mmCIF file of C-alpha atoms in Angstrom:
data_model
loop_
_atom_site.group_PDB
_atom_site.id
_atom_site.type_symbol
_atom_site.label_atom_id
_atom_site.label_comp_id
_atom_site.label_asym_id
_atom_site.label_seq_id
_atom_site.Cartn_x
_atom_site.Cartn_y
_atom_site.Cartn_z
ATOM 1 C CA MET G 1 -0.001 -0.001 -0.004
ATOM 2 C CA THR G 2 1.336 3.404 -0.965
ATOM 3 C CA ILE G 3 0.492 6.488 1.012
ATOM 4 C CA SER G 4 0.578 9.712 -0.937
ATOM 5 C CA MET G 5 2.296 12.881 0.246
ATOM 6 C CA TYR G 6 -0.962 14.660 -0.527
ATOM 7 C CA ASP G 7 -2.951 12.448 1.835
ATOM 8 C CA ILE G 8 -0.457 12.721 4.694
ATOM 9 C CA SER G 9 -0.136 16.481 4.350
ATOM 10 C CA VAL G 10 -3.105 18.299 2.814
ATOM 11 C CA GLY G 11 -5.584 15.683 4.048
ATOM 12 C CA VAL G 12 -4.323 15.712 7.597
ATOM 13 C CA PHE G 13 -3.851 19.476 7.841
ATOM 14 C CA SER G 14 -7.380 20.075 6.538
ATOM 15 C CA ALA G 15 -9.042 17.658 8.924
ATOM 16 C CA ARG G 16 -7.150 18.925 11.930
ATOM 17 C CA LEU G 17 -7.785 22.590 11.107
ATOM 18 C CA LYS G 18 -11.518 21.890 10.840
ATOM 19 C CA ALA G 19 -11.318 20.305 14.298
ATOM 20 C CA LEU G 20 -9.382 23.327 15.601
ATOM 21 C CA ALA G 21 -12.128 25.604 14.247
ATOM 22 C CA SER G 22 -14.643 23.533 16.308
ATOM 23 C CA VAL G 23 -12.478 23.906 19.397
ATOM 24 C CA LEU G 24 -12.389 27.689 18.932
ATOM 25 C CA THR G 25 -16.164 27.781 18.371
ATOM 26 C CA ALA G 26 -16.699 25.900 21.637
ATOM 27 C CA ALA G 27 -14.338 28.303 23.418
ATOM 28 C CA GLU G 28 -16.081 31.401 22.138
ATOM 29 C CA GLN G 29 -19.480 29.965 23.106
ATOM 30 C CA ASN G 30 -18.170 29.034 26.551
ATOM 31 C CA ALA G 31 -16.774 32.530 27.111
ATOM 32 C CA GLY G 32 -20.204 33.938 26.344
ATOM 33 C CA GLU G 33 -21.997 31.499 28.607
ATOM 34 C CA ARG G 34 -19.607 32.199 31.468
ATOM 35 C CA LYS G 35 -19.554 35.950 30.807
ATOM 36 C CA ILE G 36 -15.805 35.913 30.317
ATOM 37 C CA ASP G 37 -14.197 38.485 28.052
ATOM 38 C CA PRO G 38 -12.990 36.497 25.016
ATOM 39 C CA GLN G 39 -9.616 38.252 25.319
ATOM 40 C CA VAL G 40 -9.004 36.240 28.465
ATOM 41 C CA PHE G 41 -8.938 33.059 26.379
ATOM 42 C CA LEU G 42 -7.188 34.619 23.368
ATOM 43 C CA SER G 43 -4.324 35.918 25.494
ATOM 44 C CA ALA G 44 -4.073 32.877 27.770
ATOM 45 C CA ARG G 45 -0.948 30.770 27.827
ATOM 46 C CA LEU G 46 0.126 27.625 29.666
ATOM 47 C CA ALA G 47 3.398 29.056 30.974
ATOM 48 C CA PRO G 48 4.957 32.521 31.010
ATOM 49 C CA ASP G 49 7.479 31.583 28.334
ATOM 50 C CA MET G 50 4.932 30.061 25.938
ATOM 51 C CA PHE G 51 2.892 31.786 23.270
ATOM 52 C CA ALA G 52 -0.737 32.752 23.894
ATOM 53 C CA LEU G 53 -3.674 31.024 22.236
ATOM 54 C CA THR G 54 -3.829 33.470 19.314
ATOM 55 C CA ARG G 55 -0.190 32.869 18.406
ATOM 56 C CA GLN G 56 -0.618 29.083 18.748
ATOM 57 C CA VAL G 57 -3.363 29.175 16.082
ATOM 58 C CA GLN G 58 -1.307 31.453 13.862
ATOM 59 C CA ILE G 59 1.693 29.134 13.966
ATOM 60 C CA ALA G 60 -0.447 26.033 13.375
ATOM 61 C CA THR G 61 -1.907 27.626 10.236
ATOM 62 C CA ASP G 62 1.572 28.696 9.153
ATOM 63 C CA HIS G 63 2.713 25.074 9.189
ATOM 64 C CA ALA G 64 -0.474 23.901 7.466
ATOM 65 C CA LYS G 65 -0.107 26.399 4.607
ATOM 66 C CA GLY G 66 3.675 26.202 4.436
ATOM 67 C CA ALA G 67 4.281 22.480 4.250
ATOM 68 C CA PRO G 68 2.278 21.617 1.130
ATOM 69 C CA SER G 69 3.404 24.866 -0.519
ATOM 70 C CA ARG G 70 7.053 23.983 0.003
ATOM 71 C CA LEU G 71 6.494 20.383 -1.025
ATOM 72 C CA ALA G 72 4.772 21.487 -4.236
ATOM 73 C CA GLY G 73 7.412 24.131 -4.961
ATOM 74 C CA ARG G 74 4.962 26.983 -4.517
ATOM 75 C CA GLU G 75 5.459 30.248 -2.714
ATOM 76 C CA VAL G 76 4.169 30.118 0.863
ATOM 77 C CA PRO G 77 1.331 32.625 1.399
ATOM 78 C CA LYS G 78 2.144 35.327 3.915
ATOM 79 C CA TYR G 79 -0.411 36.306 6.561
ATOM 80 C CA GLU G 80 -0.253 39.443 8.682
ATOM 81 C CA ASP G 81 -0.458 37.706 12.107
ATOM 82 C CA ASN G 82 -2.754 40.447 13.363
ATOM 83 C CA GLU G 83 -5.744 38.393 14.460
ATOM 84 C CA ALA G 84 -7.279 39.654 17.693
ATOM 85 C CA SER G 85 -10.638 37.846 17.954
ATOM 86 C CA PHE G 86 -12.159 34.429 17.586
ATOM 87 C CA ALA G 87 -13.792 35.573 14.332
ATOM 88 C CA GLU G 88 -10.422 36.644 12.918
ATOM 89 C CA LEU G 89 -8.823 33.336 13.936
ATOM 90 C CA GLN G 90 -11.699 31.466 12.279
ATOM 91 C CA ALA G 91 -11.166 33.556 9.121
ATOM 92 C CA ARG G 92 -7.468 32.652 9.181
ATOM 93 C CA ILE G 93 -8.309 28.969 9.447
ATOM 94 C CA ALA G 94 -10.830 29.297 6.597
ATOM 95 C CA LYS G 95 -8.237 31.082 4.430
ATOM 96 C CA THR G 96 -5.772 28.284 5.145
ATOM 97 C CA LEU G 97 -8.356 25.636 4.308
ATOM 98 C CA ASP G 98 -9.036 27.450 1.023
ATOM 99 C CA HIS G 99 -5.307 27.415 0.290
ATOM 100 C CA LEU G 100 -5.110 23.697 1.058
ATOM 101 C CA ALA G 101 -8.088 23.076 -1.248
ATOM 102 C CA SER G 102 -6.059 24.573 -4.099
ATOM 103 C CA PHE G 103 -3.738 21.526 -4.103
ATOM 104 C CA ALA G 104 -4.324 18.370 -6.080
ATOM 105 C CA ALA G 105 -2.582 15.069 -5.380
ATOM 106 C CA ALA G 106 -0.523 15.534 -8.528
ATOM 107 C CA ASP G 107 0.950 18.755 -7.116
ATOM 108 C CA LEU G 108 2.755 16.759 -4.408
ATOM 109 C CA GLU G 109 3.826 13.757 -6.521
ATOM 110 C CA GLY G 110 7.543 13.171 -6.115
ATOM 111 C CA SER G 111 7.768 15.608 -3.200
ATOM 112 C CA ALA G 112 9.006 12.949 -0.740
ATOM 113 C CA ASP G 113 12.421 13.289 -2.295
ATOM 114 C CA ARG G 114 12.212 16.943 -3.330
ATOM 115 C CA THR G 115 14.626 19.224 -1.464
ATOM 116 C CA VAL G 116 12.836 21.623 0.857
ATOM 117 C CA GLU G 117 14.571 24.723 2.164
ATOM 118 C CA VAL G 118 13.490 26.125 5.537
ATOM 119 C CA ARG G 119 14.867 28.586 7.995
ATOM 120 C CA LEU G 120 15.576 26.979 11.385
ATOM 121 C CA GLY G 121 17.106 28.842 14.261
ATOM 122 C CA GLY G 122 18.153 31.673 12.022
ATOM 123 C CA ARG G 123 19.846 29.551 9.378
ATOM 124 C CA GLU G 124 18.811 27.951 6.125
ATOM 125 C CA THR G 125 18.417 24.186 6.221
ATOM 126 C CA THR G 126 17.600 21.754 3.439
ATOM 127 C CA LEU G 127 15.755 18.489 3.959
ATOM 128 C CA PRO G 128 14.181 15.857 1.767
ATOM 129 C CA GLY G 129 10.404 16.474 1.553
ATOM 130 C CA LEU G 130 9.339 13.431 3.526
ATOM 131 C CA GLN G 131 11.794 14.155 6.320
ATOM 132 C CA TYR G 132 10.667 17.809 6.402
ATOM 133 C CA LEU G 133 7.001 16.819 6.566
ATOM 134 C CA LEU G 134 7.283 14.034 9.148
ATOM 135 C CA HIS G 135 10.001 15.445 11.387
ATOM 136 C CA LEU G 136 9.469 19.191 11.232
ATOM 137 C CA ALA G 137 6.137 20.390 9.796
ATOM 138 C CA MET G 138 3.821 17.793 11.310
ATOM 139 C CA PRO G 139 5.316 17.728 14.831
ATOM 140 C CA ASN G 140 5.241 21.522 14.976
ATOM 141 C CA PHE G 141 1.660 21.662 13.650
ATOM 142 C CA TYR G 142 0.461 19.101 16.206
ATOM 143 C CA PHE G 143 2.341 20.850 19.010
ATOM 144 C CA HIS G 144 0.572 24.134 18.326
ATOM 145 C CA ILE G 145 -2.944 22.723 17.840
ATOM 146 C CA THR G 146 -2.544 20.620 20.960
ATOM 147 C CA THR G 147 -1.257 23.604 22.937
ATOM 148 C CA ALA G 148 -4.228 25.694 21.740
ATOM 149 C CA TYR G 149 -6.574 22.915 22.947
ATOM 150 C CA ASP G 150 -4.702 22.651 26.244
ATOM 151 C CA ILE G 151 -4.839 26.410 26.886
ATOM 152 C CA LEU G 152 -8.604 26.362 26.505
ATOM 153 C CA ARG G 153 -9.092 23.167 28.493
ATOM 154 C CA HIS G 154 -6.903 24.592 31.276
ATOM 155 C CA ASN G 155 -9.181 27.653 31.326
ATOM 156 C CA GLY G 156 -12.246 25.512 31.925
ATOM 157 C CA VAL G 157 -13.637 25.173 28.427
ATOM 158 C CA PRO G 158 -15.476 21.831 28.428
ATOM 159 C CA LEU G 159 -13.606 20.166 25.589
ATOM 160 C CA GLY G 160 -12.922 16.487 25.144
ATOM 161 C CA LYS G 161 -10.872 14.242 22.953
ATOM 162 C CA GLN G 162 -13.740 13.922 20.505
ATOM 163 C CA THR G 163 -13.757 17.687 19.880
ATOM 164 C CA PHE G 164 -9.967 17.693 19.431
ATOM 165 C CA LEU G 165 -10.278 14.873 16.908
ATOM 166 C CA GLY G 166 -13.121 16.623 15.097
ATOM 167 C CA ASN G 167 -15.762 14.013 15.871
ATOM 168 C CA ARG G 168 -18.021 16.557 17.581
#
């Protein structure tokens, strides 16, 4: 059985971003129900040296738009990183999903061995596409969506595994 680079990148990023959108919807609704200023959640972080919720979502979408773009040899879209509300974060996710929908499986054919250039720790690094996807892009993406979930869960938003997985 062969697994395509398209399926393990675009397919996964799309599904997980849709689930993240559901997590944010639940958080915004919970803030309203509990009469909490949404900025409390948007600026919340798990530790003083970690990014706040808003930045976690921004970075997750950066990896989701960047990985297939790099793998396909396309320019990575640039976003302003100026989101300040749940609605703006949802719009960013929707924009990223639209970008992901612009890829076809053929766009990523042969990308497992294609050289990908990325900037890591202030220096340019080159990796084969599959190594880049599995050891850099995906772990970072999952770290940031999981941290976003954890920030909200830590702040009392009634989320469960099913919401994280996109089953609710």
